[in-house]
Structure formats: C-alpha cells, structure tokens
Short mmCIF file of C-alpha atoms and ligand atoms in Angstrom, two decimals:
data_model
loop_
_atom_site.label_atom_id
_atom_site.label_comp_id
_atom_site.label_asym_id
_atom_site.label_seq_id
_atom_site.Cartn_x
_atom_site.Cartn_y
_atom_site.Cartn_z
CA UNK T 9 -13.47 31.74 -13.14
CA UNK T 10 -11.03 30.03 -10.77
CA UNK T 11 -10.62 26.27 -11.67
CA UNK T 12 -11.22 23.90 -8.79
CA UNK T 13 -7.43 23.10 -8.43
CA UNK T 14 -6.65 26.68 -7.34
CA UNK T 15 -9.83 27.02 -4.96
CA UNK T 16 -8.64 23.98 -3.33
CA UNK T 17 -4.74 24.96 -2.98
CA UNK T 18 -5.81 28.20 -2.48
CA UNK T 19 -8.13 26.71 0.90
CA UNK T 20 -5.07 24.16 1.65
CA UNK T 21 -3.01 26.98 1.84
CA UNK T 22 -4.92 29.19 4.01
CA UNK T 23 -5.43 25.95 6.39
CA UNK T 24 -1.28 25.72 6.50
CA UNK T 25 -1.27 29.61 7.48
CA UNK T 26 -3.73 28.99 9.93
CA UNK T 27 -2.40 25.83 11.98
CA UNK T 28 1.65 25.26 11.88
CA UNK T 29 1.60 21.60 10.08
CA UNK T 30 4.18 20.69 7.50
CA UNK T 31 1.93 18.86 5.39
CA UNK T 32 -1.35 19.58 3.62
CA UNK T 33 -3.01 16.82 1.57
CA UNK T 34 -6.51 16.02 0.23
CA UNK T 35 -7.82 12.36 -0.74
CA UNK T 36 -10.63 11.75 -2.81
CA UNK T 37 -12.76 9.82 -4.93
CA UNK T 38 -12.10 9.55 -8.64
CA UNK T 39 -14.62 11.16 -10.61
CA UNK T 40 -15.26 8.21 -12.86
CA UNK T 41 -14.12 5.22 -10.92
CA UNK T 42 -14.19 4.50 -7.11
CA UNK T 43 -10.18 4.33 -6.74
CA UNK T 44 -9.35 7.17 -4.12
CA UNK T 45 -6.29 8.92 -4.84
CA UNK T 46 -4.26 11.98 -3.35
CA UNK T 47 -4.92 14.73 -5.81
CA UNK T 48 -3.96 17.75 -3.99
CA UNK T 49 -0.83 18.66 -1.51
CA UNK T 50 1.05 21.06 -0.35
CA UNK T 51 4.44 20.46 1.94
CA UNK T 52 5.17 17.83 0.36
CA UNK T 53 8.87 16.24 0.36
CA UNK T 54 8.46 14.24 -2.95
CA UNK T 55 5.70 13.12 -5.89
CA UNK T 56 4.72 9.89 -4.41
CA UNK T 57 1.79 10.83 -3.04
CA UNK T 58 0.63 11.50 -7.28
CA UNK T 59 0.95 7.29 -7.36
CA UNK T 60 -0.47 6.59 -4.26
CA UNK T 61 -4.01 4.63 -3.91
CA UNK T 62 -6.26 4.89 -1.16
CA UNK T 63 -6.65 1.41 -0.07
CA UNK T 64 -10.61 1.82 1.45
CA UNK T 65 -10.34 1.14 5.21
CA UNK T 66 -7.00 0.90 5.45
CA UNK T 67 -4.33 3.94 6.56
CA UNK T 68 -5.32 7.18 8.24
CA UNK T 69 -7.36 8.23 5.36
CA UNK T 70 -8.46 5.01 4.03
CA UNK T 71 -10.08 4.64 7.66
CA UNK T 72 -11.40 8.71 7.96
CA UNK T 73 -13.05 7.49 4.63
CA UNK T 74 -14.30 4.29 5.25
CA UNK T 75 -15.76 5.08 8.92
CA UNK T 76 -16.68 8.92 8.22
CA UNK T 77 -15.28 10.04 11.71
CA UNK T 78 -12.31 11.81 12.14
CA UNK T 79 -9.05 10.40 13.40
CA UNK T 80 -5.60 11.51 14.48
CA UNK T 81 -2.27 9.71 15.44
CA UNK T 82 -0.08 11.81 17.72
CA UNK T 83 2.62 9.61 17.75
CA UNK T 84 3.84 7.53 14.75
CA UNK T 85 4.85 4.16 14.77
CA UNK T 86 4.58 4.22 17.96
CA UNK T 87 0.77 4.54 19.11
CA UNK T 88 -0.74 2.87 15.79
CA UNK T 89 -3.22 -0.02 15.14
CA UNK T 90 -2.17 -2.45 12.61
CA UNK T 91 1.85 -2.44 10.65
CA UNK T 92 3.09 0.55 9.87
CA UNK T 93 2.93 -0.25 6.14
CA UNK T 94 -0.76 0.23 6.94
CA UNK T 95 0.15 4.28 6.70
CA UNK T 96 1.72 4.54 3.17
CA UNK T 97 1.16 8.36 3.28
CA UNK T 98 2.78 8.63 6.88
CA UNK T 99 5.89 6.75 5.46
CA UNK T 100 5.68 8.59 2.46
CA UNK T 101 6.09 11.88 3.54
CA UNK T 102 7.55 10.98 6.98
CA UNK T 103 5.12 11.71 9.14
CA UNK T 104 5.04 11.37 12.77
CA UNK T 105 1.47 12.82 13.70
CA UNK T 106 -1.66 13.36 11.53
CA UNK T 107 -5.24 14.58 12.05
CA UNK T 108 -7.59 14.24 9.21
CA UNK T 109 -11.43 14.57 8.61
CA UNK T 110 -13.90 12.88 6.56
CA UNK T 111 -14.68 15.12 3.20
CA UNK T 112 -18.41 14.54 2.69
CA UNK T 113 -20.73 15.18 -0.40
CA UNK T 114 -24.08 14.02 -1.10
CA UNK T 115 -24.31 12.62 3.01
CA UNK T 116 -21.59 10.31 2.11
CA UNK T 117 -18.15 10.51 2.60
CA UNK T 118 -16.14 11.03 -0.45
CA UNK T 119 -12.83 11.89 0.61
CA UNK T 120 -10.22 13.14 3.28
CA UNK T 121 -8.78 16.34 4.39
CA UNK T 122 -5.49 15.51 6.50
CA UNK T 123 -2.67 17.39 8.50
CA UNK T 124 0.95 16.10 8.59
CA UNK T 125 3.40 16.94 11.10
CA UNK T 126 6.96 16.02 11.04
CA UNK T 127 7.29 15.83 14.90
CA UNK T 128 4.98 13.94 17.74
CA UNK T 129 2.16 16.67 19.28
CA UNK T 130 -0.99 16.49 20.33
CA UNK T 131 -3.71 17.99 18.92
CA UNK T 132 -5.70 21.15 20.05
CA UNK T 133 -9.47 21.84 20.10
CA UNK T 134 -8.40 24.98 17.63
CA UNK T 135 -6.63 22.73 14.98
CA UNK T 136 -9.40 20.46 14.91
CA UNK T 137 -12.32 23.63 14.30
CA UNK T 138 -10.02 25.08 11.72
CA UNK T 139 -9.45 21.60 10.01
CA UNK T 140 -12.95 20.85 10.00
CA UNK T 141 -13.94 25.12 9.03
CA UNK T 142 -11.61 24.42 5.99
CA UNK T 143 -13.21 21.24 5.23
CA UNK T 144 -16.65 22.45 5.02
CA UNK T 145 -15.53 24.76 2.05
CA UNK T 146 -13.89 22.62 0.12
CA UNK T 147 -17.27 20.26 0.83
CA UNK T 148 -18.94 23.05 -0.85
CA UNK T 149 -16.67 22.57 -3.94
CA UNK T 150 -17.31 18.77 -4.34
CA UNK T 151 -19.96 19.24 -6.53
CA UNK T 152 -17.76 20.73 -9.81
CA UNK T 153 -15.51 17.50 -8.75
CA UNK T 154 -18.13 14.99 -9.15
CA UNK T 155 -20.43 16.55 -12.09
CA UNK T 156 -20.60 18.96 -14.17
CA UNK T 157 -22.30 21.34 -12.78
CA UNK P 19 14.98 -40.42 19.79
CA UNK P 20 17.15 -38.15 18.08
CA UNK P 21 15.80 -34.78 16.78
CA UNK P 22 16.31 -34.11 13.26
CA UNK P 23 18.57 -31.00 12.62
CA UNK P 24 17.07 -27.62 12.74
CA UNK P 25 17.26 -27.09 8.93
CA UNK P 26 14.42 -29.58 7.94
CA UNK P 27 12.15 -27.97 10.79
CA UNK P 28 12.45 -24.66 10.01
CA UNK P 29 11.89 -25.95 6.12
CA UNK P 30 8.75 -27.47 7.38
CA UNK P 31 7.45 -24.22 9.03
CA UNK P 32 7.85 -22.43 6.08
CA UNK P 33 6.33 -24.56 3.79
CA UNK P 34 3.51 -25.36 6.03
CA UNK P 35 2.60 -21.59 6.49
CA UNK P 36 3.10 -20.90 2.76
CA UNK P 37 0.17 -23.69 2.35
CA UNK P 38 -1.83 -22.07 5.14
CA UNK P 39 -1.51 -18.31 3.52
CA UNK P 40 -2.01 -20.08 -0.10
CA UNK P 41 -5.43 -21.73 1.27
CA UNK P 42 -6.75 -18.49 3.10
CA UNK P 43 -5.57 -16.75 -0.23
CA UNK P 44 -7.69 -18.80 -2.57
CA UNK P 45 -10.73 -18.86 -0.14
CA UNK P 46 -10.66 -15.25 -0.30
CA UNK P 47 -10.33 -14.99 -4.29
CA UNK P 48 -12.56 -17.70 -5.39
CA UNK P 49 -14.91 -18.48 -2.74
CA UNK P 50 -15.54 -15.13 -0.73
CA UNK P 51 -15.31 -13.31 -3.53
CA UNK P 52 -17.06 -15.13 -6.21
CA UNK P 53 -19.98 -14.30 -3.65
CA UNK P 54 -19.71 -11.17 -3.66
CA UNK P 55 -19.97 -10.33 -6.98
CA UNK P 56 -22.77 -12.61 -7.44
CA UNK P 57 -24.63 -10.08 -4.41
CA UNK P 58 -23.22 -7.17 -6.82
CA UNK P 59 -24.57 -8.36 -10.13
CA UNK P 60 -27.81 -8.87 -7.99
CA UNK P 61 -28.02 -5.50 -6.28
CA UNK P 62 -27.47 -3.66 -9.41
CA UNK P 63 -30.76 -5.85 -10.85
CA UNK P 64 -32.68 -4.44 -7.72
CA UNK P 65 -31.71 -1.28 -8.22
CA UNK P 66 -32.84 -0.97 -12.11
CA UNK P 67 -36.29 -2.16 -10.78
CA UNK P 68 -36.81 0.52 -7.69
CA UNK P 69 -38.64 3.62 -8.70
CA UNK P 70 -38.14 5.77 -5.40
CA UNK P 71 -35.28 8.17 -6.14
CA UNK P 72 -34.22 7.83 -2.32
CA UNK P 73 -34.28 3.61 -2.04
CA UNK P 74 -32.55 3.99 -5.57
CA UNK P 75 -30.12 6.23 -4.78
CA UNK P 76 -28.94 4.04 -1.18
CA UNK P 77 -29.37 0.46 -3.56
CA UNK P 78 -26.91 2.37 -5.74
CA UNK P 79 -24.26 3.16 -2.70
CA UNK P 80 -24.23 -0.43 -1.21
CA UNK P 81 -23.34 -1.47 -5.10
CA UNK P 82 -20.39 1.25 -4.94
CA UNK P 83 -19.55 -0.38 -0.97
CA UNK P 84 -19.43 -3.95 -2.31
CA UNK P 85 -17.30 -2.88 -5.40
CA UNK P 86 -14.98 -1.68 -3.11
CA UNK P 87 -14.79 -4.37 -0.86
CA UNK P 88 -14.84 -6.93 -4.33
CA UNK P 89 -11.33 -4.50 -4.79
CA UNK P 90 -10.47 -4.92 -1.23
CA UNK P 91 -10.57 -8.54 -0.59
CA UNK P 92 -8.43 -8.92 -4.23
CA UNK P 93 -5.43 -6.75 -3.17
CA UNK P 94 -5.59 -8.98 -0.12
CA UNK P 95 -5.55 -12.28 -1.89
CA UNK P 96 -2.57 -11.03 -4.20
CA UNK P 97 -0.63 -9.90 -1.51
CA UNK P 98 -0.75 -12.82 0.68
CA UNK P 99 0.18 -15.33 -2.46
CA UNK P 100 0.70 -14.56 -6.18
CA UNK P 101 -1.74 -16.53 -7.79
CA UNK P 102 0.16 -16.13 -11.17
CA UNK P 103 3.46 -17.70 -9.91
CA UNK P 104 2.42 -21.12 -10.95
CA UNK P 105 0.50 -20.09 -14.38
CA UNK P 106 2.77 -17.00 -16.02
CA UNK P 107 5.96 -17.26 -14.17
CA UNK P 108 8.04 -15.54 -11.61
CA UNK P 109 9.17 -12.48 -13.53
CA UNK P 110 5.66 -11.60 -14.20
CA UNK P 111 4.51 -12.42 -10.65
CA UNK P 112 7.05 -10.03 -9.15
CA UNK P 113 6.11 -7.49 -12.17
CA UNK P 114 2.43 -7.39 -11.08
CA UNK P 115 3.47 -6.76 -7.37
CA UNK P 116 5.62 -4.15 -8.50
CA UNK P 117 2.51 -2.38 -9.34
CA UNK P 118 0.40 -2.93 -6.83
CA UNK P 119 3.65 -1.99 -4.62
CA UNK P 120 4.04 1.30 -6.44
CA UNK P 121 -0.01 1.86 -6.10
CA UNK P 122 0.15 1.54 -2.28
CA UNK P 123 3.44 3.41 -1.18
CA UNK P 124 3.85 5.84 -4.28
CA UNK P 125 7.72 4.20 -4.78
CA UNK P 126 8.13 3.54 -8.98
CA UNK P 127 9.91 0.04 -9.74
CA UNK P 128 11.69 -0.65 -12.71
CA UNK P 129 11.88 -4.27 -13.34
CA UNK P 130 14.47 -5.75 -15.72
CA UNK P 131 14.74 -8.72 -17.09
CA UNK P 132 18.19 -10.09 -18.72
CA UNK P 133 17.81 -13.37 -20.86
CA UNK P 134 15.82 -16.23 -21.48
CA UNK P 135 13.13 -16.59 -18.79
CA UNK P 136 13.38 -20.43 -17.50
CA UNK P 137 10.55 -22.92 -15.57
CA UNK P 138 11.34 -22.36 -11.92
CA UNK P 139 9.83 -24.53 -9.67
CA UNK P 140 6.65 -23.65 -7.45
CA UNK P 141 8.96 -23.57 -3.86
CA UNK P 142 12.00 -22.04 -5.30
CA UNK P 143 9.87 -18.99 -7.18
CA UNK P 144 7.92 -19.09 -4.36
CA UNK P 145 10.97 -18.38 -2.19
CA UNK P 146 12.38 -16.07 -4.56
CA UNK P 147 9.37 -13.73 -4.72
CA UNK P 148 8.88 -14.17 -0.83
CA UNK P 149 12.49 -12.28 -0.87
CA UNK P 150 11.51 -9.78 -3.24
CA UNK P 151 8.52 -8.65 -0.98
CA UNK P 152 10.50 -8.55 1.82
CA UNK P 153 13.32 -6.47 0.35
CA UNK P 154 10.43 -3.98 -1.46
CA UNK P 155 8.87 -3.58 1.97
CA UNK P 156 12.00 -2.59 3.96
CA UNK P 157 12.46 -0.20 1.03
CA UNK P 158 9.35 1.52 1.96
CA UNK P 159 10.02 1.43 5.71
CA UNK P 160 13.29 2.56 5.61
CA UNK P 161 15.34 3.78 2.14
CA UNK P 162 13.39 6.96 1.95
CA UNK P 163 13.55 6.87 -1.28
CA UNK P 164 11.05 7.32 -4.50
CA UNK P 165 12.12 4.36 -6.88
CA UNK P 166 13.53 1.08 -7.10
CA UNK P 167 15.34 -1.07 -9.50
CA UNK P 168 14.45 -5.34 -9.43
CA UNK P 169 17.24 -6.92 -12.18
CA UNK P 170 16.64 -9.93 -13.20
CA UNK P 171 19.46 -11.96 -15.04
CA UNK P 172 19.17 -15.63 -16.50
CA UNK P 173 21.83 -18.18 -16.95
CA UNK P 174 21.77 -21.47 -18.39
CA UNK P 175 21.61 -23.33 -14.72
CA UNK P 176 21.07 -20.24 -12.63
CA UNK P 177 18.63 -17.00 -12.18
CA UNK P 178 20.32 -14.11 -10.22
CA UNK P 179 17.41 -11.19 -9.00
CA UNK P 180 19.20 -8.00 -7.35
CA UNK P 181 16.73 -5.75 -5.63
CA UNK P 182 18.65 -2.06 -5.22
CA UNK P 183 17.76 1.25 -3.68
CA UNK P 184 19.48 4.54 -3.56
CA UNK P 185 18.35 5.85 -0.35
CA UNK P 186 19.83 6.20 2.74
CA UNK P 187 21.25 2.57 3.33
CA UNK P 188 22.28 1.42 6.62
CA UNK P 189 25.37 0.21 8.95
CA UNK P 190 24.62 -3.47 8.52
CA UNK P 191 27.50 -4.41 11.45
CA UNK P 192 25.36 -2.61 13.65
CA UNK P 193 22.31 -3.95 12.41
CA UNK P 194 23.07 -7.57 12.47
CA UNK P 195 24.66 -6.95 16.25
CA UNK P 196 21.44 -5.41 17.63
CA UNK P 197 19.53 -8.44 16.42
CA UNK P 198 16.78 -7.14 15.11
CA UNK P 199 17.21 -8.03 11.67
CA UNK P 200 14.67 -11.13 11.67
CA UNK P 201 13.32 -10.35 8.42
CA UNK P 202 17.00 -9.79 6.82
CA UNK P 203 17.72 -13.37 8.64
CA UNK P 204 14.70 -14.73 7.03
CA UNK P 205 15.80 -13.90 3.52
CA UNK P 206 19.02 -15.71 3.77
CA UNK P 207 17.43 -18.68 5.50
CA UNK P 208 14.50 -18.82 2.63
CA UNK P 209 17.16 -18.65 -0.31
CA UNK P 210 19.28 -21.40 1.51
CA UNK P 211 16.53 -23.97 1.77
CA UNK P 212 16.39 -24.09 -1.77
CA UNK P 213 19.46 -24.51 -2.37
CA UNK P 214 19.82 -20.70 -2.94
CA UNK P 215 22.23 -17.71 -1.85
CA UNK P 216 21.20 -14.38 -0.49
CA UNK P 217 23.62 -11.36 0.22
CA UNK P 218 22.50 -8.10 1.18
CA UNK P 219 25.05 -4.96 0.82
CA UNK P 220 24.48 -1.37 1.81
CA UNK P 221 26.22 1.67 2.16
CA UNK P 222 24.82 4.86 4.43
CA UNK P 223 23.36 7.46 1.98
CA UNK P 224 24.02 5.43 -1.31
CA UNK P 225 21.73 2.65 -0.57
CA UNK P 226 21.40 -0.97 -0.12
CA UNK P 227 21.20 -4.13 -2.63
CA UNK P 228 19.95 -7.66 -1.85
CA UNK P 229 21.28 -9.76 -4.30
CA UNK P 230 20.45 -13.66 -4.62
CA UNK P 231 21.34 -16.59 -7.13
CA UNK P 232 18.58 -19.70 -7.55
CA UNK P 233 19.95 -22.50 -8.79
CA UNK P 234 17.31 -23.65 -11.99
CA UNK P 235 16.94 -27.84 -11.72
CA UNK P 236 16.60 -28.73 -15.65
N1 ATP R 327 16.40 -0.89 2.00
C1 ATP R 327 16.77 -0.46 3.22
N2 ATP R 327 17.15 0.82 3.41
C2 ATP R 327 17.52 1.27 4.64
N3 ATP R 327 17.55 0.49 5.74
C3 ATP R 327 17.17 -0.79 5.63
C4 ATP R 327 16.77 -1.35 4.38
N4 ATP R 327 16.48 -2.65 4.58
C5 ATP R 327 16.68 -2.90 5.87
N5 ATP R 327 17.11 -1.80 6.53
C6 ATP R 327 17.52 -1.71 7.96
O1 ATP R 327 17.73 -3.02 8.43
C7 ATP R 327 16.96 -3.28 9.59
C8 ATP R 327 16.53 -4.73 9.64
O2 ATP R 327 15.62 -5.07 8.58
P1 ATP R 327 14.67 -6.34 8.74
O3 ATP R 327 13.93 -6.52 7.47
O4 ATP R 327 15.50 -7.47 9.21
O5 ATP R 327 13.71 -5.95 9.93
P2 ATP R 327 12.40 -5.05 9.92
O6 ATP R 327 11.98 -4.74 8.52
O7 ATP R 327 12.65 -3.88 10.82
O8 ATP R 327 11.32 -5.97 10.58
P3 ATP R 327 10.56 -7.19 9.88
O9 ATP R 327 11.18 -7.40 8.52
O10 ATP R 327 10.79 -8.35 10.76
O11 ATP R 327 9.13 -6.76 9.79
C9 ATP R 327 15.82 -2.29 9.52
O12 ATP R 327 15.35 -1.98 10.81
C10 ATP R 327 16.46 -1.09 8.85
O13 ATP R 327 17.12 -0.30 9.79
MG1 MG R 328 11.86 -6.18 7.01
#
C-alpha cells in the first residue's frame, strides 16, 4: 500500500502539472497536538517551511484555516492586510501571489492546500476548480492522518 | 520657555510606549488569559457530563478553538514584551525569541554566549533586545537567508551582542540616502539613549552584521 506521504506528493504533483505555479504546499493539523505545521511541499527554494508554525488566523493559511473560505493575494506586499511578516510562508519562499483553500475533515477545517507563484497574476476560474478538485482528494485522505484507520 | 533638546523627548517617547506595550502585554497574559483558561478548564467539565455524541463532539471543538486562541493571545504577549527580561535575564530573553522567531519564519538562530552573564538593567536589556528584534525581523524581510548567528560577548564593564546574516546584504550608502531606513535609525537612536553604540555593516551577497556595545553600570 502507498503511504500517505506519496498519495499526497503524488496529488501535489499532479496539481503542479495541472496549473503552472512554482510552489506546492500543504498545512495541517498535527495529529496529536493542535500546532499546524507545513508537512508537505513541492517547489520549494529551501527547508524552512519544515520549521515553520501555522500561527491560527494569522498569514494566508493561518486565515484559509481559521475562517474556512478560500483566499488569494495577487500581488504581494503590495495588496495585503496587516505587515508583511504576517505571511512567513510568502517571505519564505518568495512569493508574490498565492491562492489557497481550506482542507476540511470531519466538517471542520483542518488544514490548507496553497499555490505559490513567484510573479504577480491573477487568478482564473480554472486554477481555482483544479485547486479545490485536488483538494477534495487529499480531503478524502485525512482520515489515515488523523486516526488510525 | 526654552524647549529641552530633542534627546530627552525622544527618550521619553520610547520609554512611555515601552510602558504602554508592557501594560497591554501583561493584560493580555495574566488577565485575558487567565480567563480563558478558566472557560477551558470549564468547557472540558461540560463536555465530560454531555451524553449526545453530536453536543459532545461541538463542546469538544470550542475546547480545541479556545486552546488555540489560549496559544494565540501568548505568542502575542511575548512578542510585544519579554516577560522574562526582568526575572532570567537578557541572554535567555533573546534565546526564547529566537525560538519563537525560528517557529514563525522557518530561519534557525544560533545564539552564543561568550563569558560571564552580568545584571543588566531593565531599560538597557530592554533596549538591547528591542535591537535584536529589529535586526531578526529585517533578516526575515530581506537577507533571504535560512539561519542566523546572535553572539553574545561579556566584559567586565561592557556586553557586546552582534546579530549576523549571510544573505544577500545591502548597499547601505544607498540605503541611508533614500531615507527609508527608520527602523535602522531607530536602532542607533535606542542603543545611544542608554548610553550604548550601534553599528550596522553589510556587504551585497555576503550579508550584513549589526553590532552594538552596552555599557554594564556595576
Ligand atoms: N539583514 C538585512 N539583509 C538585507 N537587507 C537589509 C537587512 N536589514 C536591512 N536591510 C535593508 O535596509 C533597509 C532599511 O531597513 P529598516 O529596518 O530601516 O527599514 P524596514 O525594515 O524596511 O522598515 P521598518 O523597520 O521601519 O519596518 C531595508 O529596506 C532593506 O533593504
Ligand atoms: Mg526594519
């Protein structure tokens, strides 16, 4: 059987085929605690997303999370609520635009799927169905996350 | 009447915002959220007693929301004032925002500490942290870089704290001509009013070092 760490790259990756991001990167809940952390990427320019936490509410995920709506920033700094520090994973990977979608299990969102691009754009009606098509399988793969099952 | 010099004002800004974050800071870690884990500890009581696995189940999320907030409203506090300055000192002070640092922008710090740790009083290490923040921040705005050195060395009658990246640096002629440098400006002008120095080097693609010398009253 596949683990859960290749069905998810393996979705990530089909999700970077399918739209032309640079960045792929999944944030969710700890299994055991409720610290949110960035488990899974793909494009990514260094490790720090491995040490970065979620702060709940705050960032693009933090707020995808917290709100369980999607959100997207075409333009970063320039078009942003808050400091820029606010977007650790935006500095961290140099980000100028992002789209991400809540990650829901149980009727409660759990975690974040988000996509990074390295220049300003705006997103299309076609990104956002395949972001949310690709988020609806890995929804389906919560459940090995969270227990045993 | 004659005004006093700008020095003592800009001292008394300062200090009088660094009481205002302080008091907001405290509110928020002993008041506020002494509260809310009081409503925690009770919500998890209600919970054990409700036998409808759907009223359960929702008791049992709001206790997971007001952990979470409990978390929330802590980072805040710490990063608006170190409550630990006073009580443990300002190595470990700048030690434990090190970590939360490397927890929110992914960017590992190795702090270093050279020789005897002395007493530094509250406005000085107050002043000295205040720098260190600064200088960690603009390291995650702008070194592109994925670790960071914070050297501490003690003297008999002096501490000197370098904070050094090697990321991309900057032109700092260019820098301090454009005039936005404010928060660069504000590290000198902290480390001054107590009697400190602050110098701030950097070289384009080898990375940047603020540097400054407190002067320890025995
Ligand atoms: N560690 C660093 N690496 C690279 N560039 C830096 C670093 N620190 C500062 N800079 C450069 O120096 C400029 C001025 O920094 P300064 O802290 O004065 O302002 P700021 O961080 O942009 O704004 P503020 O501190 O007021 O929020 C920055 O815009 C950046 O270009
Ligand atoms: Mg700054």
């Amino acid at each position: 059987m596949e683990s859960l760490k290749e069905l998810i790259l393996t979705e990530c990756d089909r999700l970077k085929q399918g739209v032309p991001c640079d960045f792929v990167g999944v944030a969710l809940q700890n299994r055991n605690d409720p610290d949110i952390t960035w488990p899974y990427a793909m494009g990514n320019r260094n490790e720090k997303y491995k040490y970065i936490t979620v702060r709940y509410g705050k960032g693009i995920a933090g707020k995808v999370i917290s709100s369980g709506t999607p959100m997207g920033i075409t333009n970063f700094p320039e078009t942003i609520l808050g400091k820029i520090t606010d977007y650790p994973i935006m500095l961290a990977e140099k980000l100028v635009a992002a789209y991400s979608v809540p990650l829901v299990w149980n009727g409660l969102p759990k975690g974040a799927l988000l996509i990074g691009y390295r220049n300003a754009r705006q997103f299309d009606e076609h990104e956002e169905q395949k972001l949310r098509e690709v988020a609806k399988h890995l929804e389906s793969f919560l459940s090995s996350h969270f227990t045993d099952e | 009447m004659e005004l006093k010099s700008g020095n003592q004002a800009c001292s008394y800004i300062i200090q009088s915002q660094e009481e205002e974050i302080k008091r907001v800071a405290l509110e928020l870690h002993e008041s506020i959220n002494q509260n809310l884990y009081t409503l925690q500890t009770g919500l998890n009581f209600i919970e054990s007693g409700i036998e409808q696995p759907e009223l359960k189940n929702y008791a049992k999320e709001m206790s997971g929301l007001m952990e979470r907030t409990i978390r929330e409203v802590r980072l805040l506090s710490v990063e608006l004032y170190p409550n630990t300055l006073s009580t443990l000192g300002l190595t470990a002070a700048v030690k434990s925002y090190a970590k939360l640092f490397t927890n929110t922008f992914g960017i590992l710090i190795d702090v270093d500490s050279q020789g005897e740790e002395k007493l530094v009083s509250d406005p000085e290490s107050l002043a000295a942290f205040r720098v260190c923040q600064e200088a960690l921040i603009n390291i995650a705005k702008y070194a592109d870089t994925d670790k960071a050195k914070i050297a501490f060395t003690w003297g008999e009658f002096s501490v000197k704290i370098e904070i050094k990246d090697t990321g991309k640096g900057f032109d700092t002629n260019k820098v301090m001509e454009s005039g936005r440098s404010m928060g660069i400006a504000a590290m000198g002008e902290r480390m001054r009013l107590v009697g400190g120095q602050c110098n701030l080097t950097s070289e384009l693609d080898k990375g940047t070092t603020v540097s400054i010398v407190l002067p320890i009253q025995s």
